Short mmCIF file of N, CA and C in Angstrom, two decimals:
data_model
loop_
_atom_site.label_atom_id
_atom_site.label_comp_id
_atom_site.label_asym_id
_atom_site.label_seq_id
_atom_site.Cartn_x
_atom_site.Cartn_y
_atom_site.Cartn_z
N MET A 1 -18.03 12.48 -56.51
CA MET A 1 -18.69 12.16 -55.27
C MET A 1 -19.50 10.87 -55.42
N LYS A 2 -20.16 10.73 -56.56
CA LYS A 2 -20.98 9.54 -56.81
C LYS A 2 -20.13 8.27 -56.80
N LYS A 3 -18.93 8.34 -57.39
CA LYS A 3 -18.03 7.19 -57.41
C LYS A 3 -17.58 6.83 -56.00
N PHE A 4 -17.35 7.84 -55.18
CA PHE A 4 -16.92 7.60 -53.81
C PHE A 4 -18.02 6.87 -53.03
N ILE A 5 -19.26 7.28 -53.19
CA ILE A 5 -20.38 6.64 -52.50
C ILE A 5 -20.52 5.19 -52.96
N ILE A 6 -20.38 4.95 -54.24
CA ILE A 6 -20.46 3.58 -54.77
C ILE A 6 -19.33 2.73 -54.19
N LEU A 7 -18.13 3.27 -54.11
CA LEU A 7 -17.00 2.55 -53.55
C LEU A 7 -17.25 2.20 -52.09
N VAL A 8 -17.74 3.14 -51.32
CA VAL A 8 -18.03 2.89 -49.90
C VAL A 8 -19.10 1.81 -49.76
N LEU A 9 -20.15 1.86 -50.57
CA LEU A 9 -21.19 0.83 -50.51
C LEU A 9 -20.64 -0.54 -50.87
N MET A 10 -19.75 -0.59 -51.86
CA MET A 10 -19.14 -1.87 -52.24
C MET A 10 -18.29 -2.42 -51.09
N LEU A 11 -17.55 -1.55 -50.44
CA LEU A 11 -16.71 -1.99 -49.33
C LEU A 11 -17.55 -2.52 -48.17
N ILE A 12 -18.73 -1.98 -48.00
CA ILE A 12 -19.64 -2.45 -46.96
C ILE A 12 -20.30 -3.77 -47.38
N MET A 13 -20.68 -3.88 -48.64
CA MET A 13 -21.43 -5.06 -49.11
C MET A 13 -20.56 -6.29 -49.33
N ILE A 14 -19.34 -6.13 -49.81
CA ILE A 14 -18.51 -7.30 -50.14
C ILE A 14 -18.26 -8.17 -48.90
N PRO A 15 -17.83 -7.62 -47.77
CA PRO A 15 -17.65 -8.50 -46.61
C PRO A 15 -18.96 -9.15 -46.17
N ALA A 16 -20.07 -8.46 -46.32
CA ALA A 16 -21.37 -9.04 -45.95
C ALA A 16 -21.70 -10.22 -46.85
N MET A 17 -21.35 -10.14 -48.14
CA MET A 17 -21.60 -11.25 -49.06
C MET A 17 -20.72 -12.45 -48.71
N CYS A 18 -19.57 -12.22 -48.12
CA CYS A 18 -18.66 -13.30 -47.76
C CYS A 18 -18.94 -13.84 -46.37
N SER A 19 -19.89 -13.29 -45.65
CA SER A 19 -20.10 -13.65 -44.25
C SER A 19 -20.55 -15.09 -44.05
N ALA A 20 -21.03 -15.76 -45.08
CA ALA A 20 -21.44 -17.16 -44.94
C ALA A 20 -20.25 -18.03 -44.55
N VAL A 21 -19.06 -17.66 -44.93
CA VAL A 21 -17.87 -18.43 -44.58
C VAL A 21 -16.83 -17.54 -43.90
N GLU A 22 -17.26 -16.48 -43.28
CA GLU A 22 -16.34 -15.55 -42.67
C GLU A 22 -15.60 -16.23 -41.52
N PRO A 23 -14.28 -16.17 -41.53
CA PRO A 23 -13.51 -16.84 -40.49
C PRO A 23 -13.42 -16.04 -39.20
N VAL A 24 -13.09 -16.74 -38.12
CA VAL A 24 -12.70 -16.10 -36.87
C VAL A 24 -11.20 -15.87 -36.99
N ILE A 25 -10.76 -14.66 -36.71
CA ILE A 25 -9.35 -14.30 -36.91
C ILE A 25 -8.82 -13.63 -35.66
N ARG A 26 -7.66 -14.17 -35.16
CA ARG A 26 -6.97 -13.55 -34.04
C ARG A 26 -5.47 -13.62 -34.29
N SER A 27 -4.74 -12.62 -33.85
CA SER A 27 -3.27 -12.62 -33.95
C SER A 27 -2.73 -11.51 -33.07
N ASP A 28 -1.41 -11.56 -32.84
CA ASP A 28 -0.79 -10.50 -32.05
C ASP A 28 -0.85 -9.17 -32.79
N THR A 29 -0.49 -9.19 -34.08
CA THR A 29 -0.58 -7.98 -34.90
C THR A 29 -1.18 -8.35 -36.25
N ARG A 30 -1.76 -7.35 -36.91
CA ARG A 30 -2.37 -7.59 -38.22
C ARG A 30 -2.50 -6.30 -38.99
N THR A 31 -2.59 -6.49 -40.30
CA THR A 31 -2.95 -5.39 -41.19
C THR A 31 -4.09 -5.91 -42.06
N PHE A 32 -4.88 -4.99 -42.59
CA PHE A 32 -6.00 -5.38 -43.44
C PHE A 32 -6.10 -4.42 -44.61
N ASP A 33 -6.19 -4.96 -45.81
CA ASP A 33 -6.39 -4.18 -47.03
C ASP A 33 -7.85 -4.37 -47.43
N PRO A 34 -8.72 -3.38 -47.18
CA PRO A 34 -10.15 -3.54 -47.47
C PRO A 34 -10.48 -3.64 -48.96
N LEU A 35 -9.66 -3.06 -49.81
CA LEU A 35 -9.94 -3.14 -51.25
C LEU A 35 -9.69 -4.55 -51.78
N LYS A 36 -8.64 -5.19 -51.28
CA LYS A 36 -8.33 -6.56 -51.71
C LYS A 36 -8.91 -7.61 -50.78
N GLY A 37 -9.32 -7.20 -49.59
CA GLY A 37 -9.88 -8.14 -48.62
C GLY A 37 -8.85 -9.09 -48.07
N ILE A 38 -7.65 -8.60 -47.79
CA ILE A 38 -6.56 -9.46 -47.34
C ILE A 38 -6.10 -9.04 -45.94
N TYR A 39 -6.11 -10.03 -45.02
CA TYR A 39 -5.52 -9.87 -43.71
C TYR A 39 -4.10 -10.42 -43.76
N ASN A 40 -3.15 -9.69 -43.21
CA ASN A 40 -1.80 -10.18 -42.96
C ASN A 40 -1.68 -10.31 -41.45
N LEU A 41 -1.52 -11.54 -40.97
CA LEU A 41 -1.54 -11.82 -39.54
C LEU A 41 -0.15 -12.29 -39.09
N TYR A 42 0.28 -11.79 -37.92
CA TYR A 42 1.60 -12.12 -37.40
C TYR A 42 1.53 -12.43 -35.91
N GLY A 43 2.17 -13.51 -35.51
CA GLY A 43 2.29 -13.86 -34.10
C GLY A 43 1.05 -14.49 -33.51
N ASN A 44 1.18 -15.70 -33.02
CA ASN A 44 0.07 -16.42 -32.38
C ASN A 44 -1.22 -16.35 -33.20
N VAL A 45 -1.10 -16.68 -34.47
CA VAL A 45 -2.25 -16.60 -35.38
C VAL A 45 -3.23 -17.73 -35.10
N PHE A 46 -4.49 -17.38 -35.08
CA PHE A 46 -5.58 -18.33 -34.92
C PHE A 46 -6.64 -17.97 -35.96
N VAL A 47 -6.93 -18.92 -36.86
CA VAL A 47 -7.97 -18.70 -37.87
C VAL A 47 -8.89 -19.92 -37.84
N GLN A 48 -10.17 -19.68 -37.79
CA GLN A 48 -11.14 -20.78 -37.77
C GLN A 48 -12.24 -20.46 -38.78
N LEU A 49 -12.53 -21.46 -39.64
CA LEU A 49 -13.58 -21.25 -40.62
C LEU A 49 -14.50 -22.45 -40.70
N PRO A 50 -15.76 -22.20 -41.05
CA PRO A 50 -16.70 -23.31 -41.23
C PRO A 50 -16.30 -24.16 -42.43
N ALA A 51 -16.40 -25.49 -42.27
CA ALA A 51 -16.07 -26.43 -43.34
C ALA A 51 -17.07 -27.58 -43.26
N HIS A 52 -18.15 -27.49 -44.00
CA HIS A 52 -19.20 -28.51 -44.01
C HIS A 52 -19.73 -28.79 -42.61
N LYS A 53 -20.23 -27.77 -41.95
CA LYS A 53 -20.85 -27.85 -40.63
C LYS A 53 -19.89 -28.26 -39.52
N LYS A 54 -18.60 -28.26 -39.83
CA LYS A 54 -17.54 -28.50 -38.85
C LYS A 54 -16.64 -27.27 -38.88
N LEU A 55 -15.66 -27.26 -38.00
CA LEU A 55 -14.73 -26.13 -37.98
C LEU A 55 -13.33 -26.59 -38.34
N LEU A 56 -12.71 -25.86 -39.23
CA LEU A 56 -11.32 -26.06 -39.62
C LEU A 56 -10.53 -24.98 -38.89
N THR A 57 -9.57 -25.38 -38.07
CA THR A 57 -8.82 -24.43 -37.24
C THR A 57 -7.35 -24.46 -37.63
N ILE A 58 -6.78 -23.28 -37.81
CA ILE A 58 -5.38 -23.14 -38.15
C ILE A 58 -4.72 -22.25 -37.11
N THR A 59 -3.59 -22.70 -36.58
CA THR A 59 -2.73 -21.83 -35.79
C THR A 59 -1.38 -21.77 -36.52
N ALA A 60 -0.72 -20.63 -36.42
CA ALA A 60 0.53 -20.45 -37.17
C ALA A 60 1.29 -19.24 -36.64
N ASP A 61 2.51 -19.09 -37.15
CA ASP A 61 3.30 -17.89 -36.85
C ASP A 61 2.84 -16.72 -37.71
N GLU A 62 2.62 -16.99 -39.03
CA GLU A 62 2.19 -15.95 -39.98
C GLU A 62 1.14 -16.52 -40.91
N THR A 63 0.16 -15.71 -41.26
CA THR A 63 -0.88 -16.17 -42.17
C THR A 63 -1.44 -14.99 -42.96
N MET A 64 -1.77 -15.27 -44.22
CA MET A 64 -2.52 -14.32 -45.03
C MET A 64 -3.90 -14.91 -45.27
N VAL A 65 -4.95 -14.15 -45.00
CA VAL A 65 -6.32 -14.58 -45.20
C VAL A 65 -6.94 -13.71 -46.28
N TYR A 66 -7.32 -14.34 -47.37
CA TYR A 66 -7.97 -13.65 -48.48
C TYR A 66 -9.47 -13.83 -48.31
N LEU A 67 -10.14 -12.83 -47.75
CA LEU A 67 -11.56 -12.95 -47.42
C LEU A 67 -12.45 -13.17 -48.64
N TYR A 68 -12.19 -12.48 -49.72
CA TYR A 68 -13.10 -12.54 -50.86
C TYR A 68 -13.03 -13.86 -51.60
N SER A 69 -11.88 -14.50 -51.63
CA SER A 69 -11.76 -15.82 -52.28
C SER A 69 -11.70 -16.95 -51.26
N MET A 70 -11.66 -16.62 -49.99
CA MET A 70 -11.54 -17.58 -48.89
C MET A 70 -10.35 -18.51 -49.09
N GLU A 71 -9.20 -17.90 -49.26
CA GLU A 71 -7.93 -18.63 -49.30
C GLU A 71 -7.16 -18.25 -48.05
N ILE A 72 -6.43 -19.22 -47.52
CA ILE A 72 -5.59 -18.98 -46.36
C ILE A 72 -4.22 -19.57 -46.66
N HIS A 73 -3.18 -18.77 -46.45
CA HIS A 73 -1.80 -19.21 -46.69
C HIS A 73 -1.00 -18.92 -45.43
N GLY A 74 -0.51 -19.97 -44.79
CA GLY A 74 0.22 -19.79 -43.54
C GLY A 74 1.57 -20.47 -43.56
N GLN A 75 2.44 -19.98 -42.68
CA GLN A 75 3.75 -20.59 -42.56
C GLN A 75 4.26 -20.46 -41.13
N GLY A 76 5.09 -21.41 -40.74
CA GLY A 76 5.70 -21.38 -39.43
C GLY A 76 4.85 -22.02 -38.35
N HIS A 77 5.27 -23.17 -37.87
CA HIS A 77 4.61 -23.87 -36.77
C HIS A 77 3.09 -24.01 -37.00
N ILE A 78 2.74 -24.61 -38.10
CA ILE A 78 1.33 -24.76 -38.47
C ILE A 78 0.70 -25.93 -37.71
N SER A 79 -0.48 -25.70 -37.22
CA SER A 79 -1.34 -26.76 -36.71
C SER A 79 -2.68 -26.58 -37.42
N LEU A 80 -3.13 -27.63 -38.09
CA LEU A 80 -4.40 -27.62 -38.82
C LEU A 80 -5.27 -28.71 -38.21
N THR A 81 -6.41 -28.34 -37.66
CA THR A 81 -7.27 -29.30 -36.97
C THR A 81 -8.66 -29.31 -37.60
N TYR A 82 -9.18 -30.53 -37.78
CA TYR A 82 -10.54 -30.73 -38.26
C TYR A 82 -11.10 -31.90 -37.47
N GLU A 83 -12.11 -31.66 -36.67
CA GLU A 83 -12.64 -32.65 -35.75
C GLU A 83 -11.50 -33.21 -34.90
N ASN A 84 -11.26 -34.54 -34.95
CA ASN A 84 -10.23 -35.16 -34.11
C ASN A 84 -8.87 -35.31 -34.79
N MET A 85 -8.77 -34.95 -36.05
CA MET A 85 -7.50 -35.11 -36.75
C MET A 85 -6.71 -33.81 -36.72
N ASN A 86 -5.38 -33.97 -36.80
CA ASN A 86 -4.51 -32.81 -36.71
C ASN A 86 -3.29 -32.98 -37.60
N PHE A 87 -2.98 -31.94 -38.37
CA PHE A 87 -1.75 -31.86 -39.14
C PHE A 87 -0.83 -30.87 -38.42
N ASN A 88 0.43 -31.20 -38.31
CA ASN A 88 1.46 -30.24 -37.90
C ASN A 88 2.44 -30.18 -39.05
N CYS A 89 2.84 -28.97 -39.43
CA CYS A 89 3.72 -28.81 -40.59
C CYS A 89 4.30 -27.39 -40.58
N ASP A 90 5.05 -27.09 -41.64
CA ASP A 90 5.67 -25.76 -41.77
C ASP A 90 4.86 -24.80 -42.62
N LYS A 91 4.03 -25.34 -43.53
CA LYS A 91 3.32 -24.48 -44.48
C LYS A 91 1.95 -25.07 -44.79
N VAL A 92 0.96 -24.20 -44.96
CA VAL A 92 -0.39 -24.63 -45.35
C VAL A 92 -0.96 -23.63 -46.36
N ASP A 93 -1.67 -24.18 -47.35
CA ASP A 93 -2.43 -23.38 -48.32
C ASP A 93 -3.83 -23.97 -48.37
N ILE A 94 -4.81 -23.16 -48.03
CA ILE A 94 -6.20 -23.63 -47.97
C ILE A 94 -7.02 -22.89 -49.01
N TYR A 95 -7.78 -23.67 -49.77
CA TYR A 95 -8.65 -23.12 -50.81
C TYR A 95 -10.07 -23.57 -50.52
N HIS A 96 -10.87 -22.66 -49.99
CA HIS A 96 -12.25 -23.01 -49.63
C HIS A 96 -13.06 -23.39 -50.86
N SER A 97 -12.73 -22.85 -52.03
CA SER A 97 -13.49 -23.13 -53.25
C SER A 97 -13.41 -24.59 -53.66
N ASN A 98 -12.30 -25.27 -53.37
CA ASN A 98 -12.23 -26.71 -53.68
C ASN A 98 -12.10 -27.55 -52.41
N THR A 99 -12.43 -26.97 -51.29
CA THR A 99 -12.50 -27.63 -49.97
C THR A 99 -11.24 -28.44 -49.66
N THR A 100 -10.07 -27.86 -49.97
CA THR A 100 -8.83 -28.59 -49.78
C THR A 100 -7.77 -27.74 -49.10
N ALA A 101 -7.04 -28.39 -48.18
CA ALA A 101 -5.88 -27.80 -47.54
C ALA A 101 -4.66 -28.59 -48.01
N TYR A 102 -3.60 -27.87 -48.41
CA TYR A 102 -2.36 -28.48 -48.84
C TYR A 102 -1.30 -28.16 -47.78
N VAL A 103 -0.61 -29.19 -47.30
CA VAL A 103 0.35 -29.02 -46.21
C VAL A 103 1.72 -29.56 -46.62
N SER A 104 2.77 -28.95 -46.06
CA SER A 104 4.13 -29.42 -46.40
C SER A 104 5.13 -29.00 -45.34
N GLY A 105 6.28 -29.65 -45.36
CA GLY A 105 7.37 -29.33 -44.45
C GLY A 105 7.19 -29.93 -43.07
N ASN A 106 8.03 -30.89 -42.72
CA ASN A 106 7.96 -31.55 -41.40
C ASN A 106 6.54 -32.00 -41.08
N LEU A 107 5.90 -32.62 -42.05
CA LEU A 107 4.49 -33.00 -41.97
C LEU A 107 4.28 -34.19 -41.03
N SER A 108 3.43 -33.99 -40.07
CA SER A 108 3.02 -35.03 -39.15
C SER A 108 1.50 -34.96 -39.02
N PHE A 109 0.85 -36.10 -39.14
CA PHE A 109 -0.61 -36.18 -39.11
C PHE A 109 -1.01 -37.16 -38.01
N VAL A 110 -1.99 -36.81 -37.21
CA VAL A 110 -2.49 -37.68 -36.16
C VAL A 110 -4.01 -37.70 -36.22
N ASP A 111 -4.57 -38.92 -36.22
CA ASP A 111 -6.02 -39.12 -36.15
C ASP A 111 -6.26 -40.37 -35.30
N GLY A 112 -6.64 -40.17 -34.05
CA GLY A 112 -6.80 -41.30 -33.15
C GLY A 112 -5.46 -41.98 -32.93
N SER A 113 -5.40 -43.28 -33.20
CA SER A 113 -4.15 -44.03 -33.02
C SER A 113 -3.29 -44.05 -34.28
N THR A 114 -3.73 -43.38 -35.33
CA THR A 114 -2.97 -43.35 -36.59
C THR A 114 -2.07 -42.13 -36.63
N ARG A 115 -0.80 -42.39 -36.89
CA ARG A 115 0.19 -41.31 -37.04
C ARG A 115 0.87 -41.49 -38.38
N ILE A 116 0.82 -40.46 -39.22
CA ILE A 116 1.40 -40.51 -40.56
C ILE A 116 2.36 -39.34 -40.71
N THR A 117 3.53 -39.62 -41.28
CA THR A 117 4.47 -38.55 -41.64
C THR A 117 4.72 -38.65 -43.13
N ALA A 118 5.05 -37.51 -43.73
CA ALA A 118 5.30 -37.46 -45.18
C ALA A 118 5.96 -36.13 -45.52
N ASP A 119 6.42 -36.02 -46.77
CA ASP A 119 6.98 -34.76 -47.24
C ASP A 119 5.89 -33.71 -47.45
N THR A 120 4.80 -34.12 -48.11
CA THR A 120 3.68 -33.22 -48.37
C THR A 120 2.38 -33.99 -48.25
N GLY A 121 1.28 -33.24 -48.20
CA GLY A 121 -0.02 -33.89 -48.14
C GLY A 121 -1.13 -32.91 -48.42
N SER A 122 -2.33 -33.44 -48.41
CA SER A 122 -3.52 -32.60 -48.58
C SER A 122 -4.67 -33.23 -47.82
N PHE A 123 -5.67 -32.39 -47.52
CA PHE A 123 -6.88 -32.86 -46.87
C PHE A 123 -8.06 -32.18 -47.54
N ASN A 124 -9.02 -32.99 -47.99
CA ASN A 124 -10.25 -32.48 -48.58
C ASN A 124 -11.38 -32.74 -47.60
N TRP A 125 -11.96 -31.67 -47.02
CA TRP A 125 -12.98 -31.86 -46.00
C TRP A 125 -14.34 -32.22 -46.59
N ASP A 126 -14.47 -32.19 -47.90
CA ASP A 126 -15.69 -32.66 -48.55
C ASP A 126 -15.64 -34.19 -48.67
N SER A 127 -14.56 -34.73 -49.23
CA SER A 127 -14.42 -36.18 -49.41
C SER A 127 -13.92 -36.87 -48.14
N LYS A 128 -13.41 -36.09 -47.19
CA LYS A 128 -12.85 -36.62 -45.93
C LYS A 128 -11.62 -37.48 -46.18
N GLN A 129 -10.85 -37.15 -47.22
CA GLN A 129 -9.65 -37.91 -47.54
C GLN A 129 -8.40 -37.05 -47.35
N ALA A 130 -7.42 -37.66 -46.70
CA ALA A 130 -6.11 -37.06 -46.55
C ALA A 130 -5.15 -37.86 -47.42
N VAL A 131 -4.35 -37.18 -48.23
CA VAL A 131 -3.43 -37.83 -49.15
C VAL A 131 -2.01 -37.42 -48.75
N PHE A 132 -1.09 -38.40 -48.75
CA PHE A 132 0.28 -38.17 -48.32
C PHE A 132 1.26 -38.59 -49.41
N TYR A 133 2.27 -37.73 -49.65
CA TYR A 133 3.23 -37.94 -50.73
C TYR A 133 4.66 -37.87 -50.20
N GLY A 134 5.50 -38.78 -50.66
CA GLY A 134 6.93 -38.72 -50.40
C GLY A 134 7.34 -39.11 -49.00
N ASN A 135 8.19 -40.13 -48.90
CA ASN A 135 8.72 -40.60 -47.61
C ASN A 135 7.63 -40.83 -46.57
N VAL A 136 6.59 -41.52 -46.97
CA VAL A 136 5.43 -41.75 -46.11
C VAL A 136 5.72 -42.86 -45.09
N THR A 137 5.38 -42.60 -43.83
CA THR A 137 5.39 -43.63 -42.80
C THR A 137 4.02 -43.64 -42.13
N VAL A 138 3.55 -44.83 -41.77
CA VAL A 138 2.30 -44.98 -41.04
C VAL A 138 2.62 -45.70 -39.74
N ASN A 139 2.39 -45.04 -38.62
CA ASN A 139 2.71 -45.58 -37.30
C ASN A 139 4.15 -46.09 -37.27
N GLY A 140 5.05 -45.31 -37.87
CA GLY A 140 6.47 -45.62 -37.86
C GLY A 140 6.94 -46.61 -38.91
N ILE A 141 6.04 -47.16 -39.72
CA ILE A 141 6.40 -48.14 -40.74
C ILE A 141 6.48 -47.44 -42.10
N LYS A 142 7.67 -47.53 -42.73
CA LYS A 142 7.89 -46.91 -44.03
C LYS A 142 6.98 -47.54 -45.08
N GLN A 143 6.35 -46.70 -45.90
CA GLN A 143 5.47 -47.15 -46.97
C GLN A 143 6.21 -47.06 -48.31
N ASN A 144 5.91 -47.95 -49.23
CA ASN A 144 6.56 -47.95 -50.54
C ASN A 144 5.85 -47.07 -51.55
N LYS A 145 4.78 -46.41 -51.13
CA LYS A 145 4.00 -45.60 -52.07
C LYS A 145 3.31 -44.47 -51.31
N ASP A 146 2.74 -43.55 -52.07
CA ASP A 146 1.90 -42.52 -51.48
C ASP A 146 0.61 -43.19 -50.99
N ILE A 147 -0.04 -42.58 -50.01
CA ILE A 147 -1.26 -43.20 -49.47
C ILE A 147 -2.39 -42.20 -49.37
N ILE A 148 -3.60 -42.78 -49.33
CA ILE A 148 -4.83 -42.01 -49.08
C ILE A 148 -5.44 -42.57 -47.81
N TYR A 149 -5.77 -41.67 -46.89
CA TYR A 149 -6.36 -42.06 -45.62
C TYR A 149 -7.76 -41.47 -45.53
N ASN A 150 -8.76 -42.29 -45.25
CA ASN A 150 -10.13 -41.83 -45.11
C ASN A 150 -10.38 -41.48 -43.64
N VAL A 151 -10.67 -40.23 -43.37
CA VAL A 151 -10.86 -39.75 -42.01
C VAL A 151 -12.16 -40.30 -41.40
N LEU A 152 -13.17 -40.58 -42.21
CA LEU A 152 -14.42 -41.13 -41.68
C LEU A 152 -14.28 -42.58 -41.24
N THR A 153 -13.69 -43.40 -42.11
CA THR A 153 -13.56 -44.81 -41.81
C THR A 153 -12.31 -45.14 -41.02
N LYS A 154 -11.39 -44.16 -40.92
CA LYS A 154 -10.12 -44.35 -40.23
C LYS A 154 -9.27 -45.45 -40.87
N LYS A 155 -9.33 -45.55 -42.20
CA LYS A 155 -8.61 -46.59 -42.92
C LYS A 155 -7.84 -46.01 -44.09
N ILE A 156 -6.74 -46.70 -44.41
CA ILE A 156 -5.97 -46.36 -45.60
C ILE A 156 -6.65 -47.03 -46.79
N ILE A 157 -6.84 -46.24 -47.83
CA ILE A 157 -7.54 -46.73 -49.02
C ILE A 157 -6.55 -47.36 -49.97
#
């Protein structure tokens, strides 16, 4: 009985300890594993989490949200938005611990008048840098190398 009470208290306390970065989660259907802290979200997924006093918003077909480690893994019609910039792609992996989102598959990035396409990319909301790898184009012009784009200055580094 004592072990059961301790387990229940842990289940109550762990989400409370994670509440500083607790995301907003919506979807058509979902399952939740309270012991592992994992949401499996399906259909019209919407996840929003705080990222340095701004909001990082993900929409997708399917997403897994790991509450305790604050990881998000989504696939299918991904839209990742941070302030005025937006990634559209097929897959996203977000790691709150290193403030980075990794995107891939049909990658298209828009920030103001800048449009970048690439095979894969990443965005670090701490450094405000988006990095693009493989078959990179900027505003329709093919690039000979991978590029780094600074979201604050709106310039390629």
